[in-house]
Amino acid sequence: MSTTSLPVPDRAARLREALLAAEFTVDGLLDLLGAAAYAALARSETVPAFRATRGASRLDTLVRLFLLQDAVPVERARDALSLDEALADGWLVADAARETVEETGGVGAGGGAVRATVDVRPYGGPGGEDWFIVSDLGCAVGGAAGASGRGEGVVLGVGGASTTLAGLTVRTPAGSALDLGTGSGIQALHASQHATRVTATDLNPRALAFARLTLALSGAPEAELLEGSLFDPVGDRTYDLIVSNPPFVISPAGPDTAGARRTYRDGGMAGDDLCRTLVRQAGDHLEDGGFAHFLANWEHVEGEEWEDRLRSWVPRGCDAWIVQREVQDVTQYAELWLRDSGEHDSGDAERYARLYGAWLDEFDARGTRAVGFGWITLRKSASARPSIVVEDWPHPVEQPLGETVRAHFARQDYLRTHDDAALLAGRFTLAPEVVQEQVGLPGAEDPERVVLRQHRGMRRATEVDTVGAGFAGVCDGTLSAGRILDAIAQLVDEDPVALRDRTPESIRLLVGEGYLEPVADQ
């Protein structure tokens, strides 16, 4: 972690103008580096980017400064931006004993150079905005090993978790939004585009300073920045939107783990208590109709169904959609986060074994056999019959999913207020991204299986019978479900009353999972 003072944001607009003028943007980087070198940067591999920035353009200089943390000659820096202001405001510092890392990995000496004090990474907003995420040196891409060997207060930049949460979030207009555990400020930055007031909190005061820099350099409105843990900084205030990528890592506590915990990832509570506490308290801080989105880890405890465990977290008055994306056994989990903290490659085999053992001892004591990772979304409905959907879905999805999430809860509202008779009286359309696949032997008169498949959003697939396939194919919003079933019963020579009696359950499934869309009552 850098020991220099953090930049001041007062003239960030001037620096932003210089970055944009040099095309220091996502598109500019792709053009300069090429797709392979740009993708390598996301893996913390810098050699291809060094090779691609051997020129003397302003963009070459800015990439070397802010993404590669290379020292560059003073005159090149002066040509790329307002050097005096960048030095005075703390974005750059003089590097009298210049050491420039060449593309071959060698080191050469020289003088009269400057270097950056922070990472600045171009980031494309959902509407094509040119944003910049500011983080600690060497932490622009985050992720496992993104902060190896660094101080516990390190602030990461954009990682896979950050973009996943941003893509999940429902982006409807909001009066107020809360980014809890803001880090470098990426979620607050997204929220600033559709929320009138944004509050960002963090236990780490350095993170709040970085969030202020990210917002200022991105040209976004200022946010209210509050220091503290969980919901403590906001008291009893309520919000239309809450987002959090919390320090969810389940880590052991005790003398054997001294120095291995990190503020950005370790919540300081036993097991998954931090995530459970965060989710349970969120209900008291949501406005009616408001959404809360969390990334979380949860324990798979011996003798307890993980789905039931997660259902118990959901606060009263809230609907929930909980999706488990990955499960790791306890050995895989311990190894992942030991690598993240740099212990795997530290060279101290005895310390590594001690820490690994402490992790396994903690899991054994708690009866934990595996750890799940996924998404938790709450919607404040105040319904007496809350909808709580918990599912395991490790398959590929299509981001952004915010509209898919919003539509999920809208469908739950529909199903909750429509009994079987109302469903049969209702009209439906087949979702536009759904196709039908038939599986069977070539030349066979009838397929062995019929599958409905979504090509957008969650990309689900579900097998249906002949009646289900026929019903879905006819749904164009003109006929009620009951009339469609009557016609199908006549075609297949089945009792229409019996068909009406057994079909609503299938309709609920197809609506609930997004294959069918209800047509609004006129």
C-alpha positions in Angstrom: 0.0 0.0 0.0 1.3 3.4 -0.9 2.7 5.5 2.1 2.2 8.8 0.3 -0.7 11.1 1.0 -3.8 10.5 -1.2 -4.6 13.0 -3.9 -7.0 15.9 -3.3 -10.0 16.0 -5.6 -10.4 19.8 -5.9 -9.1 20.0 -9.5 -10.1 16.5 -10.6 -12.2 18.0 -13.4 -9.1 19.4 -15.0 -7.3 16.0 -14.8 -10.4 14.3 -16.2 -10.3 16.7 -19.3 -6.6 15.7 -19.8 -7.4 12.0 -19.6 -10.3 12.2 -22.0 -8.3 14.4 -24.4 -5.6 11.7 -24.6 -8.3 9.0 -25.1 -7.4 7.4 -21.8 -10.7 5.5 -21.9 -11.8 1.9 -22.3 -12.1 2.3 -26.0 -8.8 4.1 -26.2 -7.0 1.4 -24.3 -8.5 -1.3 -26.5 -7.3 0.5 -29.6 -3.8 1.1 -28.2 -3.2 -2.2 -26.4 -5.3 -4.7 -28.4 -7.7 -7.1 -26.9 -5.1 -9.6 -25.8 -3.0 -7.1 -23.9 -6.0 -5.4 -22.4 -7.4 -8.8 -21.2 -4.0 -9.6 -19.8 -4.1 -6.5 -17.6 -7.3 -7.9 -16.0 -5.2 -10.9 -15.0 -2.5 -8.6 -13.5 -0.1 -9.5 -16.4 1.6 -6.3 -17.5 4.3 -7.4 -20.0 2.0 -7.2 -23.1 0.9 -3.7 -22.1 4.5 -2.6 -21.6 5.3 -3.9 -25.1 2.3 -2.0 -26.6 3.2 1.3 -25.0 6.8 1.8 -26.3 5.7 5.0 -28.1 5.7 8.6 -26.9 2.0 9.4 -27.3 0.1 11.0 -24.5 -1.9 7.8 -24.2 1.3 5.7 -23.9 2.4 8.0 -21.1 -0.8 7.8 -19.1 -1.0 4.0 -19.4 2.6 3.8 -18.1 1.8 6.1 -15.3 -1.6 5.1 -14.0 -2.0 1.5 -15.1 1.6 0.1 -15.1 3.0 2.3 -12.3 6.1 3.0 -14.4 8.1 6.2 -13.9 8.1 8.4 -17.0 10.2 11.4 -17.9 9.0 14.8 -16.7 8.7 16.2 -20.3 6.5 13.3 -21.4 4.3 13.7 -18.3 4.0 17.5 -18.9 2.9 16.8 -22.5 0.1 14.4 -21.3 -1.4 16.5 -18.5 -1.0 19.6 -16.3 2.1 18.4 -14.5 2.3 21.2 -11.9 -1.3 20.6 -10.8 -1.0 16.8 -10.8 2.1 17.2 -8.5 0.5 19.8 -6.3 -2.7 17.8 -5.9 -0.8 14.5 -5.2 -1.7 12.4 -8.3 2.0 12.3 -9.2 5.2 12.6 -7.2 8.8 13.2 -8.4 10.9 10.1 -8.8 14.5 11.4 -8.7 16.0 8.0 -8.9 14.1 6.9 -12.0 13.6 3.2 -12.6 11.7 2.4 -15.7 10.6 -1.2 -16.2 11.1 -2.2 -19.8 8.9 -4.6 -21.7 11.5 -7.3 -21.2 11.3 -7.1 -17.5 14.7 -5.4 -17.1 15.4 -2.3 -15.1 17.2 0.8 -16.2 18.3 3.9 -14.3 17.9 7.5 -15.1 16.6 10.8 -13.6 14.0 13.6 -14.0 10.9 11.4 -13.8 7.5 11.2 -12.1 5.3 8.4 -11.0 1.7 8.0 -10.0 0.6 7.7 -6.4 -2.6 5.8 -7.2 -4.1 3.4 -9.8 -6.5 5.1 -12.2 -8.4 2.7 -14.4 -10.8 3.7 -17.2 -14.2 2.1 -16.7 -17.1 2.2 -19.1 -20.5 3.1 -17.6 -23.7 1.4 -18.7 -24.7 4.3 -20.9 -21.3 4.7 -22.5 -20.0 7.0 -19.8 -16.2 7.4 -19.4 -15.5 6.8 -15.8 -12.3 6.3 -13.8 -11.9 4.0 -10.7 -9.2 5.1 -8.3 -7.5 2.5 -6.1 -4.3 1.7 -4.3 -1.2 1.1 -6.4 -1.2 -2.3 -8.1 -4.8 -3.0 -7.1 -6.7 -1.7 -10.2 -8.1 -5.1 -11.1 -8.7 -6.6 -7.6 -9.5 -10.2 -7.2 -7.6 -13.1 -5.7 -3.9 -12.1 -5.2 -4.8 -8.5 -6.1 -3.6 -7.3 -2.7 -1.0 -10.0 -1.8 1.5 -8.8 0.8 -0.2 -5.4 1.2 -1.4 -3.6 4.3 -4.8 -4.6 5.8 -6.3 -1.2 4.9 -5.6 -1.6 1.1 -8.4 -0.4 -1.2 -9.0 -2.5 -4.3 -10.3 -1.3 -7.7 -12.6 -3.1 -10.1 -12.8 -6.9 -9.8 -15.2 -9.5 -11.0 -17.3 -9.2 -7.8 -17.7 -5.4 -8.3 -19.0 -5.8 -11.9 -21.2 -8.7 -11.0 -23.0 -6.6 -8.3 -23.2 -3.6 -10.6 -24.9 -5.8 -13.2 -27.4 -7.3 -10.8 -28.6 -4.1 -9.4 -32.1 -2.8 -10.4 -31.6 0.6 -12.1 -35.0 2.2 -11.7 -35.1 5.9 -10.6 -34.5 6.1 -6.8 -34.8 9.0 -4.4 -32.0 7.6 -2.2 -29.3 4.9 -2.4 -26.9 3.4 0.1 -23.6 1.8 -0.9 -22.6 0.0 2.2 -18.8 -0.8 2.3 -18.1 1.3 -0.7 -14.4 0.5 -1.2 -13.2 2.4 -4.3 -16.7 3.7 -4.9 -17.8 1.8 -8.0 -21.3 1.0 -6.7 -21.8 4.6 -5.5 -20.7 5.8 -9.0 -23.4 3.6 -10.7 -26.0 4.7 -8.2 -25.3 8.3 -8.8 -26.8 7.9 -12.3 -30.3 7.1 -11.2 -30.5 8.1 -7.5 -31.1 11.6 -6.3 -29.1 11.2 -3.1 -26.3 8.7 -2.6 -24.7 7.7 0.7 -21.6 5.6 0.8 -20.1 4.1 4.0 -17.0 2.2 4.9 -15.2 1.1 8.0 -11.9 2.1 6.3 -11.5 5.9 6.1 -9.0 5.4 3.2 -11.8 3.7 1.2 -14.0 6.8 1.7 -11.2 9.0 0.4 -10.8 6.8 -2.7 -14.5 6.8 -3.3 -14.5 10.6 -3.3 -11.6 10.5 -5.9 -13.5 8.0 -8.1 -16.6 10.2 -8.1 -14.8 13.4 -8.7 -12.6 12.0 -11.5 -15.6 10.4 -13.2 -17.5 13.7 -13.2 -20.3 12.3 -11.0 -22.2 14.1 -8.3 -20.7 14.1 -4.8 -22.0 11.4 -2.4 -22.5 11.6 1.4 -19.5 9.7 2.8 -19.8 8.2 6.3 -17.3 6.1 8.3 -18.5 3.1 10.3 -19.6 -0.5 10.3 -22.7 -2.0 8.7 -25.7 0.3 9.2 -24.3 2.1 12.2 -23.3 5.3 10.3 -26.9 5.8 8.9 -28.9 5.3 12.1 -32.5 4.5 11.3 -32.6 6.1 7.8 -34.3 4.2 5.0 -33.4 4.0 1.3 -34.9 3.0 -2.0 -31.8 1.1 -2.9 -29.1 -0.6 -0.9 -26.1 -2.3 -2.4 -23.2 -4.0 -0.7 -20.2 -6.1 -1.7 -19.2 -6.6 1.9 -16.1 -8.2 3.4 -17.8 -11.6 3.3 -14.8 -13.9 3.5 -15.2 -16.5 6.3 -11.8 -16.4 8.1 -10.6 -17.9 11.4 -9.8 -15.6 14.3 -7.0 -16.1 16.8 -3.2 -15.7 17.3 -2.4 -18.2 14.5 -4.0 -15.8 12.0 -2.3 -12.6 13.0 -1.4 -10.5 10.0 -3.4 -12.6 7.6 -6.7 -10.8 7.8 -7.6 -7.9 5.5 -10.2 -5.2 6.1 -11.4 -5.2 2.5 -12.4 -8.9 2.7 -12.7 -10.1 6.4 -15.7 -8.9 8.3 -14.5 -9.6 11.8 -17.4 -11.8 12.8 -17.5 -15.5 13.2 -18.4 -17.7 10.2 -21.0 -16.0 8.0 -22.5 -13.9 10.7 -21.6 -10.6 9.0 -23.6 -11.5 5.9 -26.5 -12.8 8.0 -26.5 -9.7 10.1 -26.3 -7.4 7.0 -29.2 -9.1 5.3 -31.4 -9.3 8.4 -30.8 -5.6 9.2 -31.5 -4.4 5.7 -35.2 -4.8 6.0 -35.3 -2.0 8.6 -33.5 0.3 6.2 -35.6 -0.3 3.0 -38.4 1.9 1.8 -41.5 0.1 0.6 -40.8 -1.3 -2.8 -37.1 -0.7 -2.4 -34.4 -3.2 -3.4 -31.3 -4.4 -1.6 -28.5 -6.3 -3.4 -25.7 -8.2 -1.7 -22.9 -10.5 -2.6 -22.3 -13.0 0.1 -20.7 -16.2 1.4 -22.6 -18.8 3.5 -21.6 -21.9 5.3 -22.9 -25.4 4.4 -23.3 -26.8 7.9 -23.5 -30.5 8.6 -27.1 -31.6 9.4 -28.7 -28.4 8.0 -30.0 -27.7 4.5 -28.2 -24.6 3.2 -31.5 -23.4 1.5 -33.3 -23.4 4.9 -30.3 -21.6 6.5 -30.5 -18.8 3.9 -34.3 -18.5 4.2 -33.9 -17.8 7.9 -31.8 -14.7 7.0 -34.6 -13.0 5.1 -36.1 -10.1 7.2 -39.8 -9.8 7.8 -41.8 -7.9 5.2 -39.3 -8.7 2.4 -39.4 -10.9 -0.7 -36.1 -12.5 -1.5 -34.3 -14.1 -4.5 -31.1 -16.0 -3.4 -28.9 -17.6 -6.1 -26.0 -19.8 -5.2 -23.4 -19.5 -8.0 -20.5 -21.6 -6.6 -19.7 -24.0 -3.8 -16.2 -24.8 -2.6 -15.1 -27.4 -0.1 -13.3 -26.0 2.9 -9.8 -26.9 1.6 -10.4 -25.1 -1.7 -11.8 -22.1 0.2 -8.9 -21.9 2.6 -6.4 -22.1 -0.3 -8.1 -19.4 -2.3 -7.9 -16.8 0.5 -4.4 -17.8 1.6 -3.3 -17.1 -1.9 -5.2 -13.8 -1.9 -3.2 -12.6 1.2 0.1 -13.8 -0.3 0.7 -16.6 2.2 0.9 -19.3 -0.5 4.0 -17.7 -2.1 5.5 -16.2 1.0 8.3 -18.8 1.3 7.4 -19.4 5.0 6.1 -23.0 4.8 5.7 -23.3 8.5 3.5 -20.2 8.7 1.4 -21.3 5.7 0.8 -24.7 7.3 -0.2 -23.0 10.6 -2.7 -20.7 8.9 -4.1 -23.5 6.8 -4.6 -25.6 9.9 -6.3 -22.7 11.7 -8.8 -22.4 8.9 -9.6 -26.1 8.9 -9.9 -26.1 12.7 -12.4 -23.3 12.6 -14.5 -25.0 10.0 -14.4 -28.3 12.0 -15.5 -26.5 15.1 -18.5 -25.0 13.3 -19.4 -28.1 11.5 -18.8 -26.4 8.1 -18.3 -28.7 5.2 -18.4 -26.3 2.3 -18.9 -22.6 1.5 -21.3 -21.2 -1.0 -21.0 -17.9 -2.9 -23.8 -16.0 -4.6 -26.3 -13.2 -4.8 -29.0 -12.1 -2.3 -31.7 -9.7 -3.5 -34.4 -8.3 -1.2 -37.5 -6.3 -2.2 -39.5 -4.6 0.6 -43.1 -5.8 -0.2 -44.7 -5.8 3.3 -46.7 -8.9 2.0 -48.2 -11.3 4.5 -47.1 -14.0 2.0 -43.5 -13.2 1.1 -41.9 -14.8 -1.9 -38.6 -16.4 -1.0 -36.9 -18.2 -3.9 -33.6 -20.0 -3.1 -31.8 -21.8 -5.9 -28.5 -23.2 -7.0 -27.6 -21.9 -10.4 -24.0 -22.3 -11.4 -24.6 -22.0 -15.1 -23.7 -19.1 -17.4 -25.9 -16.0 -17.3 -26.1 -12.9 -19.4 -25.2 -9.6 -17.6 -26.5 -7.1 -16.9 -29.3 -8.8 -15.0 -30.9 -5.8 -13.3 -34.0 -5.9 -15.5 -34.2 -9.7 -15.1 -34.2 -9.2 -11.3 -36.8 -6.5 -11.4 -39.0 -8.7 -13.7 -38.6 -11.7 -11.3 -40.2 -9.8 -8.4 -42.9 -8.4 -10.6 -43.8 -11.9 -11.6 -43.9 -13.0 -7.9 -46.4 -10.1 -7.3 -48.6 -11.4 -10.1 -48.5 -15.0 -8.9 -49.2 -14.0 -5.3 -52.3 -12.2 -6.3 -53.7 -14.7 -8.9 -55.3 -17.9 -7.8 -55.8 -20.8 -10.2 -59.0 -19.5 -11.5 -57.4 -16.1 -12.2 -54.5 -17.8 -14.0 -56.9 -19.6 -16.3 -58.7 -16.4 -17.0 -55.4 -14.6 -17.7 -53.6 -14.1 -21.0 -49.9 -14.6 -21.6 -47.2 -14.1 -24.2 -44.1 -16.2 -24.8 -41.0 -14.2 -23.7 -39.2 -13.1 -26.8 -35.9 -14.8 -25.9 -37.4 -18.3 -25.5 -36.9 -21.0 -28.1 -38.2 -24.6 -28.3 -35.8 -27.5 -28.8 -36.9 -31.0 -29.7 -34.8 -34.0 -28.9 -35.3 -37.4 -30.4 -34.2 -39.9 -33.0 -34.0 -38.7 -36.6 -37.2 -39.5 -38.5 -39.2 -40.2 -35.3 -42.8 -39.0 -35.5 -42.7 -37.5 -32.0 -39.7 -36.1 -30.1 -38.5 -37.8 -26.9 -38.2 -34.5 -25.1 -39.3 -30.9 -25.6 -37.2 -28.2 -24.0 -37.9 -24.5 -23.6 -34.7 -22.5 -23.4 -34.0 -18.8 -22.7 -31.2 -17.1 -24.6 -31.1 -14.0 -22.4 -30.9 -13.3 -18.6 -30.6 -16.4 -16.5 -30.5 -18.6 -19.6 -32.8 -21.3 -18.1 -33.9 -24.5 -19.8 -36.9 -26.6 -18.7 -38.4 -29.7 -20.1 -42.2 -29.6 -20.9 -44.7 -32.2 -22.1 -46.7 -32.0 -25.3 -49.4 -29.9 -23.7 -46.9 -27.5 -22.1 -45.1 -27.0 -25.4 -48.4 -26.5 -27.3 -49.7 -24.1 -24.7 -46.5 -22.0 -24.7 -46.4 -21.9 -28.5 -49.9 -20.6 -28.7 -49.6 -17.8 -26.1 -49.6 -14.6 -28.0 -51.8 -12.5 -25.6 -55.0 -12.9 -27.5 -56.7 -15.9 -25.8 -57.1 -16.7 -22.2 -55.1 -19.7 -20.7 -58.4 -21.5 -20.2 -59.6 -21.2 -23.8 -56.2 -22.4 -25.0 -56.4 -25.4 -22.8 -59.9 -26.2 -24.0 -58.6 -26.2 -27.6 -55.6 -28.4 -26.7 -57.9 -30.8 -24.9 -60.0 -31.2 -28.0 -56.9 -31.8 -30.2 -55.4 -34.5 -27.8 -58.8 -36.0 -27.0 -58.5 -35.2 -23.2 -61.1 -34.2 -20.7 -61.0 -30.3 -20.7 -62.0 -30.1 -17.0 -59.2 -32.5 -16.0 -56.7 -30.5 -18.1 -57.8 -27.2 -16.5 -57.4 -28.8 -13.1 -53.8 -30.0 -13.6 -52.3 -27.2 -15.7 -52.2 -24.1 -13.3 -49.1 -25.5 -11.5 -47.2 -25.7 -14.8 -48.4 -22.2 -15.7 -47.0 -20.9 -12.4 -43.7 -22.5 -13.1 -43.4 -21.0 -16.6 -44.4 -17.6 -15.4 -42.2 -17.7 -12.3 -39.1 -18.6 -14.3 -39.8 -16.0 -17.0 -40.9 -18.2 -20.0 -44.4 -16.6 -20.0 -45.2 -13.0 -19.5 -48.6 -12.0 -18.1 -50.6 -9.6 -20.2 -51.8 -6.7 -18.1 -55.5 -6.6 -17.5 -57.3 -3.9 -19.6 
